[in-house]
Amino acid sequence: MPLIPADDTFAETLAARLPENTLHRAEPRYLEEPRGRWQGSSRWVALPRSTEEAATIVRACNAARVGVVPYGGGTGLVGGQVAQDGAAPLLVSMERMAAVRALYPRENVLIAEAGAVLADVQAAALAENRLFALSLASEGTARIGGLLSTNAGGVNVLRYGNAREQVLGLEAVLPDGTIWHGLKRLRKDNTGYDLRHLLMGAEGTLGLITAAALKLSPVPAVTGTALFTVESPAAALDLLAIARDQLGEGISAFELISRQGLDFLTEKLPDVRQPWPQPPEWCVLVELGLSRGLDPEAALETLFGTALEAGLVSDGLVAQSEQQRAEFWAIRERIPEGNKAIGAISSHDISLPLGLVPEFIERSAPRLAEVGAFRINCFGHLGDGNLHYNVFPLPGRSKEQHVHQREEIKRTVHDLVHEMGGSVSAEHGIGRLKVDDLERYGDPAKLAAMRAIKAALDPNGIMNPGAVLRG
Amino acid sequence: MPLIPADDTFAETLAARLPENTLHRAEPRYLEEPRGRWQGSSRWVALPRSTEEAATIVRACNAARVGVVPYGGGTGLVGGQVAQDGAAPLLVSMERMAAVRALYPRENVLIAEAGAVLADVQAAALAENRLFALSLASEGTARIGGLLSTNAGGVNVLRYGNAREQVLGLEAVLPDGTIWHGLKRLRKDNTGYDLRHLLMGAEGTLGLITAAALKLSPVPAVTGTALFTVESPAAALDLLAIARDQLGEGISAFELISRQGLDFLTEKLPDVRQPWPQPPEWCVLVELGLSRGLDPEAALETLFGTALEAGLVSDGLVAQSEQQRAEFWAIRERIPEGNKAIGAISSHDISLPLGLVPEFIERSAPRLAEVGAFRINCFGHLGDGNLHYNVFPLPGRSKEQHVHQREEIKRTVHDLVHEMGGSVSAEHGIGRLKVDDLERYGDPAKLAAMRAIKAALDPNGIMNPGAVLRG
């Protein structure tokens, strides 16, 4: 049975069951997404103040067969937060549920509501000398509920794991409007199926996360940052292996940067300071976080010495001040901005078995050359095997001139990723952008299981319709 | 519809579809479990040599509505591996699928079949100077499939997480006999619902795990072990907080030991060397694993100094040799043997929010005293908030004399755990032992979701019938 639109009549009925001022007309900002590919069709947005209000909303939508699109910070890159097609769903924005409900420093646990902004959660943890390890470019806007629903990644995954690894418990409204009170602060709890991990990564299609018990970590006593010029991606991997042998879990980030990305910065963001006379073909940004008693600068110098002897690196810069550290990170963090200024034809968030990353980089360029002449900016979280592999027009041409090749480019990249045992959705999720990819590359047994689970938990198909699985 | 027994007729039909010698009469060892509470009813055990054979077996069972009980090392403590009631199911033992299929040292990944014994996986990793961090008392017998299906815990959870955190990908036979090829070696993969985490913790009720891509870690460069005498469980927690401030993730284990456990050792296992003139009321075993450049003995001495000044510890012994380290660990690891020799009336595998552990220990004793006069041995993985809380008769009495109180004891302990936000199944799982507890204490919305998922993925209810959820 098809869904019913969340029209004015439905909104009026729903509003009567909720405190005043809970339902609003959906302003344009709720209907846009960062890449401008979709335009949401929703007319109404609900802004619950409590889990009970959120449950009332979902229950009413389920009874009326009205779609629900959970809305966090709106930073998602795969259209999970905007429904363009089908009956206009109700948006449920979690922005009013933004509290840090509790913090237990001795337990290394923080309870945050789904609408809490990531940077605020990080700051609350830091105020108690604790680290909330999830960190990514959109942390000033992205909210906990969306980050967990999409199992977000970021720059600290190598050391601390993905978003799902930071979660001890969840509270959520299930598709029938019942509340799952799963906000446990336990490190070990084997009482039945792990609903927590099922909701995380389901991108709002199996329920609405309303709060989470988050795991905190000790703040590393000392940190160090370096930029190493490496001969190749293969050399970067060898460097990572040596770094791990020398420093164990002390490596917090290991990011690959390519010449193409640096050239885009030079062209479009000349204020980003690049510390080399000539930009290197490949370099890595290494971040260490170590215990008391260790000297990160000395450790980075030792690492450089070993790598130099092994012929892996040709240059190394160790940040000598907080300012220099910020400058090094700015190079890495502003690459997406440079990319945006150039204008990518097609962007790919892919992962590969770590050992196959260099082979992928080697094999993908000639395959793409068969499609046409492009510039490739390949960069990202090498320590996780996660590359952002973005394809750009040659100088003097615009992405619009290549729109007709977008599908073929994407297919070329994704086919090779799949062939090599990789993932076409590493950290951004499926959303609406990659529903076709999931069908094309997904394991058939897993897809069948996913559809069975969706039908079992959300028989009316109200939760984020059209995302992840075709409605 | 009720299940059909795996009788001789079914076995004959099934045997015809499989290579010779795949089906055997179930020997008694398959029908017993460590605590001797259940006796399995199965007449036949299948021993597949490959994932395809395992799939043929499950497919045939599903078509005939015959129950399947996955069998690993048989070390489970909650009866997950023995079906006593209902139509006799087919046992599927994974012992012939025990290979380490591949090891990727550079990627820190190992692919093991479900029948691989944990100690063998650890050894294979160590041969490449890598650590497979899962470690527990039964590691010489327990097999990977069972360890992952139950999301096993153990002594390294504080640092490395539970079993589920060590898994990158799974291969499994789903209840309809299809094979899910999910053996990815990826650190980031957000392509739909996380079937991996759903099968882990499902204790074989949603499918049969046949292989896993396991995450390896760097071997800590140097290790150190100490026994600290603490004033109380609260002091032990304060000590842990200080240790974390000083050593970050360097703490691999933090185990609480009580006087009662030491007295049992003195009485029943006098060969276990106890290094004190008089056993302390409470002590903790601390294990450090540190990077190069750090001195674990010095670190433990610094920790002791700080804790002494804070009035938390009264005595501290730092292991000075490998032999002494083994002696310290033997105290902790042989406590279950001492318990067994005394004979517990009721044993509890519980967890609590870390900060509430001392309060639980204080409040539980007087509550139990209302039930009767007992001895309590409370010990375990304090760093994870996971206690093994075992109740024994007074000297001169036997557990048999208290059998009639077992339910009341268990109820008393579990009610308090639940009241304080804890879990009545921390690391051993639900199995058949705790099905009632799950119904009593489980969140109703979660239970309803679990039942819906079970019905969706295993509509005939063939997978491990009677475990976790009532059949």
mmCIF file with all atom_site columns, N, CA and C in Angstrom, chain A residues 106-108 151 154 159 162 164 180 186-191 193-194 205 238 244 249 351-352 355 381 386 423 425 427 443 446, chain B residues 106-108 150-151 154 159 162 180 187-191 193-194 205 238 244 249 351-352 355 381 386 423 425 427 443 446:
data_model
loop_
_atom_site.group_PDB
_atom_site.id
_atom_site.type_symbol
_atom_site.label_atom_id
_atom_site.label_alt_id
_atom_site.label_comp_id
_atom_site.label_asym_id
_atom_site.label_entity_id
_atom_site.label_seq_id
_atom_site.pdbx_PDB_ins_code
_atom_site.Cartn_x
_atom_site.Cartn_y
_atom_site.Cartn_z
_atom_site.occupancy
_atom_site.B_iso_or_equiv
_atom_site.pdbx_formal_charge
_atom_site.auth_seq_id
_atom_site.auth_comp_id
_atom_site.auth_asym_id
_atom_site.auth_atom_id
_atom_site.pdbx_PDB_model_num
ATOM 1   N N  . ARG A 1 106 ? 34.075 9.070   35.533 1.00 0.00 ? 106 ARG A N  1
ATOM 2   C CA . ARG A 1 106 ? 34.736 7.885   36.054 1.00 0.00 ? 106 ARG A CA 1
ATOM 3   C C  . ARG A 1 106 ? 34.427 6.660   35.195 1.00 0.00 ? 106 ARG A C  1
ATOM 4   N N  . GLU A 1 107 ? 33.245 6.683   34.579 1.00 0.00 ? 107 GLU A N  1
ATOM 5   C CA . GLU A 1 107 ? 32.859 5.569   33.717 1.00 0.00 ? 107 GLU A CA 1
ATOM 6   C C  . GLU A 1 107 ? 33.248 5.786   32.266 1.00 0.00 ? 107 GLU A C  1
ATOM 7   N N  . ASN A 1 108 ? 33.726 6.987   31.949 1.00 0.00 ? 108 ASN A N  1
ATOM 8   C CA . ASN A 1 108 ? 33.987 7.330   30.553 1.00 0.00 ? 108 ASN A CA 1
ATOM 9   C C  . ASN A 1 108 ? 32.728 7.182   29.696 1.00 0.00 ? 108 ASN A C  1
ATOM 10  N N  . ASN A 1 151 ? 26.462 5.617   10.881 1.00 0.00 ? 151 ASN A N  1
ATOM 11  C CA . ASN A 1 151 ? 27.749 5.049   11.311 1.00 0.00 ? 151 ASN A CA 1
ATOM 12  C C  . ASN A 1 151 ? 28.902 5.844   10.713 1.00 0.00 ? 151 ASN A C  1
ATOM 13  N N  . GLY A 1 154 ? 35.369 9.390   9.671  1.00 0.00 ? 154 GLY A N  1
ATOM 14  C CA . GLY A 1 154 ? 36.189 10.539  10.027 1.00 0.00 ? 154 GLY A CA 1
ATOM 15  C C  . GLY A 1 154 ? 37.647 10.191  10.186 1.00 0.00 ? 154 GLY A C  1
ATOM 16  N N  . ARG A 1 159 ? 42.327 4.640   14.985 1.00 0.00 ? 159 ARG A N  1
ATOM 17  C CA . ARG A 1 159 ? 42.610 4.375   16.394 1.00 0.00 ? 159 ARG A CA 1
ATOM 18  C C  . ARG A 1 159 ? 41.373 3.978   17.192 1.00 0.00 ? 159 ARG A C  1
ATOM 19  N N  . ASN A 1 162 ? 34.837 3.291   14.035 1.00 0.00 ? 162 ASN A N  1
ATOM 20  C CA . ASN A 1 162 ? 33.744 4.100   13.471 1.00 0.00 ? 162 ASN A CA 1
ATOM 21  C C  . ASN A 1 162 ? 32.786 4.538   14.566 1.00 0.00 ? 162 ASN A C  1
ATOM 22  N N  . ARG A 1 164 ? 29.895 3.554   15.310 1.00 0.00 ? 164 ARG A N  1
ATOM 23  C CA . ARG A 1 164 ? 29.237 2.476   16.061 1.00 0.00 ? 164 ARG A CA 1
ATOM 24  C C  . ARG A 1 164 ? 30.091 1.971   17.217 1.00 0.00 ? 164 ARG A C  1
ATOM 25  N N  . TRP A 1 180 ? 12.163 2.198   22.514 1.00 0.00 ? 180 TRP A N  1
ATOM 26  C CA . TRP A 1 180 ? 13.137 1.225   23.015 1.00 0.00 ? 180 TRP A CA 1
ATOM 27  C C  . TRP A 1 180 ? 14.060 1.952   23.995 1.00 0.00 ? 180 TRP A C  1
ATOM 28  N N  . LEU A 1 186 ? 26.770 0.087   29.844 1.00 0.00 ? 186 LEU A N  1
ATOM 29  C CA . LEU A 1 186 ? 27.519 -1.145  30.124 1.00 0.00 ? 186 LEU A CA 1
ATOM 30  C C  . LEU A 1 186 ? 28.531 -1.448  29.035 1.00 0.00 ? 186 LEU A C  1
ATOM 31  N N  . ARG A 1 187 ? 29.674 -1.979  29.462 1.00 0.00 ? 187 ARG A N  1
ATOM 32  C CA . ARG A 1 187 ? 30.721 -2.391  28.519 1.00 0.00 ? 187 ARG A CA 1
ATOM 33  C C  . ARG A 1 187 ? 30.477 -3.808  28.019 1.00 0.00 ? 187 ARG A C  1
ATOM 34  N N  . LYS A 1 188 ? 29.722 -4.558  28.787 1.00 0.00 ? 188 LYS A N  1
ATOM 35  C CA . LYS A 1 188 ? 29.420 -5.933  28.405 1.00 0.00 ? 188 LYS A CA 1
ATOM 36  C C  . LYS A 1 188 ? 27.949 -6.171  28.673 1.00 0.00 ? 188 LYS A C  1
ATOM 37  N N  . ASP A 1 189 ? 27.231 -6.572  27.647 1.00 0.00 ? 189 ASP A N  1
ATOM 38  C CA . ASP A 1 189 ? 25.798 -6.816  27.811 1.00 0.00 ? 189 ASP A CA 1
ATOM 39  C C  . ASP A 1 189 ? 25.353 -7.727  26.679 1.00 0.00 ? 189 ASP A C  1
ATOM 40  N N  . ASN A 1 190 ? 25.206 -9.005  26.986 1.00 0.00 ? 190 ASN A N  1
ATOM 41  C CA . ASN A 1 190 ? 24.802 -9.961  25.954 1.00 0.00 ? 190 ASN A CA 1
ATOM 42  C C  . ASN A 1 190 ? 23.397 -10.464 26.239 1.00 0.00 ? 190 ASN A C  1
ATOM 43  N N  . THR A 1 191 ? 22.446 -9.560  26.126 1.00 0.00 ? 191 THR A N  1
ATOM 44  C CA . THR A 1 191 ? 21.054 -9.940  26.362 1.00 0.00 ? 191 THR A CA 1
ATOM 45  C C  . THR A 1 191 ? 20.279 -9.828  25.057 1.00 0.00 ? 191 THR A C  1
ATOM 46  N N  . TYR A 1 193 ? 19.578 -10.008 20.697 1.00 0.00 ? 193 TYR A N  1
ATOM 47  C CA . TYR A 1 193 ? 20.069 -9.428  19.449 1.00 0.00 ? 193 TYR A CA 1
ATOM 48  C C  . TYR A 1 193 ? 20.477 -7.975  19.645 1.00 0.00 ? 193 TYR A C  1
ATOM 49  N N  . ASP A 1 194 ? 21.528 -7.584  18.934 1.00 0.00 ? 194 ASP A N  1
ATOM 50  C CA . ASP A 1 194 ? 22.068 -6.246  19.127 1.00 0.00 ? 194 ASP A CA 1
ATOM 51  C C  . ASP A 1 194 ? 21.329 -5.220  18.268 1.00 0.00 ? 194 ASP A C  1
ATOM 52  N N  . THR A 1 205 ? 15.969 4.084   8.594  1.00 0.00 ? 205 THR A N  1
ATOM 53  C CA . THR A 1 205 ? 14.927 3.273   7.955  1.00 0.00 ? 205 THR A CA 1
ATOM 54  C C  . THR A 1 205 ? 14.320 2.245   8.903  1.00 0.00 ? 205 THR A C  1
ATOM 55  N N  . ASP A 1 238 ? 53.818 1.049   3.705  1.00 0.00 ? 238 ASP A N  1
ATOM 56  C CA . ASP A 1 238 ? 54.979 0.508   4.428  1.00 0.00 ? 238 ASP A CA 1
ATOM 57  C C  . ASP A 1 238 ? 55.316 1.399   5.624  1.00 0.00 ? 238 ASP A C  1
ATOM 58  N N  . ARG A 1 244 ? 53.254 1.482   13.074 1.00 0.00 ? 244 ARG A N  1
ATOM 59  C CA . ARG A 1 244 ? 52.528 0.630   14.007 1.00 0.00 ? 244 ARG A CA 1
ATOM 60  C C  . ARG A 1 244 ? 53.468 -0.217  14.839 1.00 0.00 ? 244 ARG A C  1
ATOM 61  N N  . GLU A 1 249 ? 49.168 1.501   19.205 1.00 0.00 ? 249 GLU A N  1
ATOM 62  C CA . GLU A 1 249 ? 47.915 2.237   18.982 1.00 0.00 ? 249 GLU A CA 1
ATOM 63  C C  . GLU A 1 249 ? 48.107 3.751   19.040 1.00 0.00 ? 249 GLU A C  1
ATOM 64  N N  . SER A 1 351 ? 36.219 2.154   0.012  1.00 0.00 ? 351 SER A N  1
ATOM 65  C CA . SER A 1 351 ? 37.252 1.552   0.849  1.00 0.00 ? 351 SER A CA 1
ATOM 66  C C  . SER A 1 351 ? 37.712 0.262   0.211  1.00 0.00 ? 351 SER A C  1
ATOM 67  N N  . LEU A 1 352 ? 38.927 -0.111  0.561  1.00 0.00 ? 352 LEU A N  1
ATOM 68  C CA . LEU A 1 352 ? 39.553 -1.312  0.011  1.00 0.00 ? 352 LEU A CA 1
ATOM 69  C C  . LEU A 1 352 ? 40.290 -2.038  1.115  1.00 0.00 ? 352 LEU A C  1
ATOM 70  N N  . GLY A 1 355 ? 45.845 -3.563  2.065  1.00 0.00 ? 355 GLY A N  1
ATOM 71  C CA . GLY A 1 355 ? 46.987 -3.956  1.244  1.00 0.00 ? 355 GLY A CA 1
ATOM 72  C C  . GLY A 1 355 ? 46.760 -3.740  -0.246 1.00 0.00 ? 355 GLY A C  1
ATOM 73  N N  . HIS A 1 381 ? 41.587 8.705   4.220  1.00 0.00 ? 381 HIS A N  1
ATOM 74  C CA . HIS A 1 381 ? 41.952 8.003   5.443  1.00 0.00 ? 381 HIS A CA 1
ATOM 75  C C  . HIS A 1 381 ? 42.661 6.701   5.103  1.00 0.00 ? 381 HIS A C  1
ATOM 76  N N  . ASN A 1 386 ? 40.348 3.824   3.354  1.00 0.00 ? 386 ASN A N  1
ATOM 77  C CA . ASN A 1 386 ? 39.210 4.630   2.886  1.00 0.00 ? 386 ASN A CA 1
ATOM 78  C C  . ASN A 1 386 ? 39.706 5.812   2.053  1.00 0.00 ? 386 ASN A C  1
ATOM 79  N N  . SER A 1 423 ? 34.442 -1.562  -0.795 1.00 0.00 ? 423 SER A N  1
ATOM 80  C CA . SER A 1 423 ? 33.088 -1.070  -0.544 1.00 0.00 ? 423 SER A CA 1
ATOM 81  C C  . SER A 1 423 ? 32.876 0.233   -1.300 1.00 0.00 ? 423 SER A C  1
ATOM 82  N N  . SER A 1 425 ? 30.585 2.277   -0.450 1.00 0.00 ? 425 SER A N  1
ATOM 83  C CA . SER A 1 425 ? 30.094 3.235   0.529  1.00 0.00 ? 425 SER A CA 1
ATOM 84  C C  . SER A 1 425 ? 30.862 3.018   1.814  1.00 0.00 ? 425 SER A C  1
ATOM 85  N N  . GLU A 1 427 ? 32.127 5.506   4.286  1.00 0.00 ? 427 GLU A N  1
ATOM 86  C CA . GLU A 1 427 ? 31.739 6.211   5.510  1.00 0.00 ? 427 GLU A CA 1
ATOM 87  C C  . GLU A 1 427 ? 30.549 7.133   5.331  1.00 0.00 ? 427 GLU A C  1
ATOM 88  N N  . ASP A 1 443 ? 25.602 -8.239  -1.549 1.00 0.00 ? 443 ASP A N  1
ATOM 89  C CA . ASP A 1 443 ? 25.460 -9.691  -1.519 1.00 0.00 ? 443 ASP A CA 1
ATOM 90  C C  . ASP A 1 443 ? 23.958 -10.033 -1.519 1.00 0.00 ? 443 ASP A C  1
ATOM 91  N N  . LYS A 1 446 ? 22.465 -11.092 1.801  1.00 0.00 ? 446 LYS A N  1
ATOM 92  C CA . LYS A 1 446 ? 22.365 -9.968  2.738  1.00 0.00 ? 446 LYS A CA 1
ATOM 93  C C  . LYS A 1 446 ? 21.202 -9.057  2.353  1.00 0.00 ? 446 LYS A C  1
ATOM 94  N N  . ARG B 1 106 ? 50.092 -7.054  6.988  1.00 0.00 ? 106 ARG B N  1
ATOM 95  C CA . ARG B 1 106 ? 50.127 -5.618  6.724  1.00 0.00 ? 106 ARG B CA 1
ATOM 96  C C  . ARG B 1 106 ? 48.768 -4.981  6.979  1.00 0.00 ? 106 ARG B C  1
ATOM 97  N N  . GLU B 1 107 ? 47.721 -5.760  6.771  1.00 0.00 ? 107 GLU B N  1
ATOM 98  C CA . GLU B 1 107 ? 46.369 -5.244  6.995  1.00 0.00 ? 107 GLU B CA 1
ATOM 99  C C  . GLU B 1 107 ? 45.875 -5.492  8.416  1.00 0.00 ? 107 GLU B C  1
ATOM 100 N N  . ASN B 1 108 ? 46.627 -6.270  9.188  1.00 0.00 ? 108 ASN B N  1
ATOM 101 C CA . ASN B 1 108 ? 46.163 -6.685  10.508 1.00 0.00 ? 108 ASN B CA 1
ATOM 102 C C  . ASN B 1 108 ? 44.826 -7.421  10.425 1.00 0.00 ? 108 ASN B C  1
ATOM 103 N N  . THR B 1 150 ? 28.317 -15.809 20.438 1.00 0.00 ? 150 THR B N  1
ATOM 104 C CA . THR B 1 150 ? 27.945 -15.392 21.789 1.00 0.00 ? 150 THR B CA 1
ATOM 105 C C  . THR B 1 150 ? 28.555 -14.041 22.156 1.00 0.00 ? 150 THR B C  1
ATOM 106 N N  . ASN B 1 151 ? 29.262 -13.426 21.215 1.00 0.00 ? 151 ASN B N  1
ATOM 107 C CA . ASN B 1 151 ? 29.958 -12.165 21.513 1.00 0.00 ? 151 ASN B CA 1
ATOM 108 C C  . ASN B 1 151 ? 30.731 -12.287 22.830 1.00 0.00 ? 151 ASN B C  1
ATOM 109 N N  . GLY B 1 154 ? 35.922 -11.795 28.137 1.00 0.00 ? 154 GLY B N  1
ATOM 110 C CA . GLY B 1 154 ? 37.251 -12.201 28.562 1.00 0.00 ? 154 GLY B CA 1
ATOM 111 C C  . GLY B 1 154 ? 38.031 -11.078 29.217 1.00 0.00 ? 154 GLY B C  1
ATOM 112 N N  . ARG B 1 159 ? 40.565 -3.046  27.054 1.00 0.00 ? 159 ARG B N  1
ATOM 113 C CA . ARG B 1 159 ? 41.403 -2.387  26.058 1.00 0.00 ? 159 ARG B CA 1
ATOM 114 C C  . ARG B 1 159 ? 40.919 -2.593  24.626 1.00 0.00 ? 159 ARG B C  1
ATOM 115 N N  . ASN B 1 162 ? 34.804 -6.289  23.154 1.00 0.00 ? 162 ASN B N  1
ATOM 116 C CA . ASN B 1 162 ? 34.278 -7.651  23.131 1.00 0.00 ? 162 ASN B CA 1
ATOM 117 C C  . ASN B 1 162 ? 34.584 -8.322  21.787 1.00 0.00 ? 162 ASN B C  1
ATOM 118 N N  . TRP B 1 180 ? 25.667 -16.181 3.022  1.00 0.00 ? 180 TRP B N  1
ATOM 119 C CA . TRP B 1 180 ? 25.997 -14.757 2.998  1.00 0.00 ? 180 TRP B CA 1
ATOM 120 C C  . TRP B 1 180 ? 27.519 -14.634 2.907  1.00 0.00 ? 180 TRP B C  1
ATOM 121 N N  . ARG B 1 187 ? 37.835 -1.751  6.952  1.00 0.00 ? 187 ARG B N  1
ATOM 122 C CA . ARG B 1 187 ? 37.673 -1.019  8.222  1.00 0.00 ? 187 ARG B CA 1
ATOM 123 C C  . ARG B 1 187 ? 36.464 -0.105  8.173  1.00 0.00 ? 187 ARG B C  1
ATOM 124 N N  . LYS B 1 188 ? 36.041 0.236   6.987  1.00 0.00 ? 188 LYS B N  1
ATOM 125 C CA . LYS B 1 188 ? 34.877 1.113   6.828  1.00 0.00 ? 188 LYS B CA 1
ATOM 126 C C  . LYS B 1 188 ? 34.022 0.541   5.713  1.00 0.00 ? 188 LYS B C  1
ATOM 127 N N  . ASP B 1 189 ? 32.793 0.244   6.016  1.00 0.00 ? 189 ASP B N  1
ATOM 128 C CA . ASP B 1 189 ? 31.898 -0.315  5.003  1.00 0.00 ? 189 ASP B CA 1
ATOM 129 C C  . ASP B 1 189 ? 30.467 -0.044  5.445  1.00 0.00 ? 189 ASP B C  1
ATOM 130 N N  . ASN B 1 190 ? 29.868 0.958   4.874  1.00 0.00 ? 190 ASN B N  1
ATOM 131 C CA . ASN B 1 190 ? 28.496 1.317   5.249  1.00 0.00 ? 190 ASN B CA 1
ATOM 132 C C  . ASN B 1 190 ? 27.554 0.998   4.102  1.00 0.00 ? 190 ASN B C  1
ATOM 133 N N  . THR B 1 191 ? 27.406 -0.283  3.827  1.00 0.00 ? 191 THR B N  1
ATOM 134 C CA . THR B 1 191 ? 26.508 -0.683  2.749  1.00 0.00 ? 191 THR B CA 1
ATOM 135 C C  . THR B 1 191 ? 25.345 -1.467  3.333  1.00 0.00 ? 191 THR B C  1
ATOM 136 N N  . TYR B 1 193 ? 22.286 -2.592  6.306  1.00 0.00 ? 193 TYR B N  1
ATOM 137 C CA . TYR B 1 193 ? 22.155 -3.035  7.695  1.00 0.00 ? 193 TYR B CA 1
ATOM 138 C C  . TYR B 1 193 ? 23.321 -3.943  8.089  1.00 0.00 ? 193 TYR B C  1
ATOM 139 N N  . ASP B 1 194 ? 23.746 -3.840  9.328  1.00 0.00 ? 194 ASP B N  1
ATOM 140 C CA . ASP B 1 194 ? 24.920 -4.576  9.770  1.00 0.00 ? 194 ASP B CA 1
ATOM 141 C C  . ASP B 1 194 ? 24.544 -5.988  10.220 1.00 0.00 ? 194 ASP B C  1
ATOM 142 N N  . THR B 1 205 ? 20.833 -18.437 16.563 1.00 0.00 ? 205 THR B N  1
ATOM 143 C CA . THR B 1 205 ? 19.392 -18.484 16.292 1.00 0.00 ? 205 THR B CA 1
ATOM 144 C C  . THR B 1 205 ? 19.011 -17.802 14.983 1.00 0.00 ? 205 THR B C  1
ATOM 145 N N  . ASP B 1 238 ? 38.832 3.923   41.903 1.00 0.00 ? 238 ASP B N  1
ATOM 146 C CA . ASP B 1 238 ? 39.646 5.140   41.903 1.00 0.00 ? 238 ASP B CA 1
ATOM 147 C C  . ASP B 1 238 ? 41.037 4.850   41.338 1.00 0.00 ? 238 ASP B C  1
ATOM 148 N N  . ARG B 1 244 ? 44.216 5.160   34.303 1.00 0.00 ? 244 ARG B N  1
ATOM 149 C CA . ARG B 1 244 ? 43.850 5.632   32.965 1.00 0.00 ? 244 ARG B CA 1
ATOM 150 C C  . ARG B 1 244 ? 44.423 7.005   32.680 1.00 0.00 ? 244 ARG B C  1
ATOM 151 N N  . GLU B 1 249 ? 45.358 4.116   27.082 1.00 0.00 ? 249 GLU B N  1
ATOM 152 C CA . GLU B 1 249 ? 44.881 2.785   26.679 1.00 0.00 ? 249 GLU B CA 1
ATOM 153 C C  . GLU B 1 249 ? 45.873 1.689   27.064 1.00 0.00 ? 249 GLU B C  1
ATOM 154 N N  . SER B 1 351 ? 26.803 -7.449  34.759 1.00 0.00 ? 351 SER B N  1
ATOM 155 C CA . SER B 1 351 ? 27.570 -6.215  34.589 1.00 0.00 ? 351 SER B CA 1
ATOM 156 C C  . SER B 1 351 ? 26.761 -5.045  35.105 1.00 0.00 ? 351 SER B C  1
ATOM 157 N N  . LEU B 1 352 ? 27.478 -3.997  35.458 1.00 0.00 ? 352 LEU B N  1
ATOM 158 C CA . LEU B 1 352 ? 26.871 -2.786  36.013 1.00 0.00 ? 352 LEU B CA 1
ATOM 159 C C  . LEU B 1 352 ? 27.546 -1.574  35.423 1.00 0.00 ? 352 LEU B C  1
ATOM 160 N N  . GLY B 1 355 ? 30.585 2.916   37.624 1.00 0.00 ? 355 GLY B N  1
ATOM 161 C CA . GLY B 1 355 ? 30.560 3.694   38.858 1.00 0.00 ? 355 GLY B CA 1
ATOM 162 C C  . GLY B 1 355 ? 29.679 3.098   39.938 1.00 0.00 ? 355 GLY B C  1
ATOM 163 N N  . HIS B 1 381 ? 36.060 -8.918  35.910 1.00 0.00 ? 381 HIS B N  1
ATOM 164 C CA . HIS B 1 381 ? 36.622 -7.908  35.027 1.00 0.00 ? 381 HIS B CA 1
ATOM 165 C C  . HIS B 1 381 ? 36.134 -6.526  35.459 1.00 0.00 ? 381 HIS B C  1
ATOM 166 N N  . ASN B 1 386 ? 32.123 -5.822  34.884 1.00 0.00 ? 386 ASN B N  1
ATOM 167 C CA . ASN B 1 386 ? 31.620 -7.199  34.745 1.00 0.00 ? 386 ASN B CA 1
ATOM 168 C C  . ASN B 1 386 ? 32.088 -8.051  35.922 1.00 0.00 ? 386 ASN B C  1
ATOM 169 N N  . SER B 1 423 ? 23.206 -5.566  33.610 1.00 0.00 ? 423 SER B N  1
ATOM 170 C CA . SER B 1 423 ? 22.815 -6.659  32.729 1.00 0.00 ? 423 SER B CA 1
ATOM 171 C C  . SER B 1 423 ? 22.979 -7.987  33.454 1.00 0.00 ? 423 SER B C  1
ATOM 172 N N  . SER B 1 425 ? 23.248 -10.742 31.867 1.00 0.00 ? 425 SER B N  1
ATOM 173 C CA . SER B 1 425 ? 24.049 -11.590 30.994 1.00 0.00 ? 425 SER B CA 1
ATOM 174 C C  . SER B 1 425 ? 25.133 -10.735 30.380 1.00 0.00 ? 425 SER B C  1
ATOM 175 N N  . GLU B 1 427 ? 28.713 -11.549 29.689 1.00 0.00 ? 427 GLU B N  1
ATOM 176 C CA . GLU B 1 427 ? 29.576 -12.077 28.631 1.00 0.00 ? 427 GLU B CA 1
ATOM 177 C C  . GLU B 1 427 ? 29.283 -13.526 28.266 1.00 0.00 ? 427 GLU B C  1
ATOM 178 N N  . ASP B 1 443 ? 13.833 -5.166  27.691 1.00 0.00 ? 443 ASP B N  1
ATOM 179 C CA . ASP B 1 443 ? 12.962 -4.073  27.281 1.00 0.00 ? 443 ASP B CA 1
ATOM 180 C C  . ASP B 1 443 ? 11.889 -4.622  26.333 1.00 0.00 ? 443 ASP B C  1
ATOM 181 N N  . LYS B 1 446 ? 12.351 -3.915  22.629 1.00 0.00 ? 446 LYS B N  1
ATOM 182 C CA . LYS B 1 446 ? 13.460 -4.691  22.071 1.00 0.00 ? 446 LYS B CA 1
ATOM 183 C C  . LYS B 1 446 ? 13.056 -6.146  21.868 1.00 0.00 ? 446 LYS B C  1
#
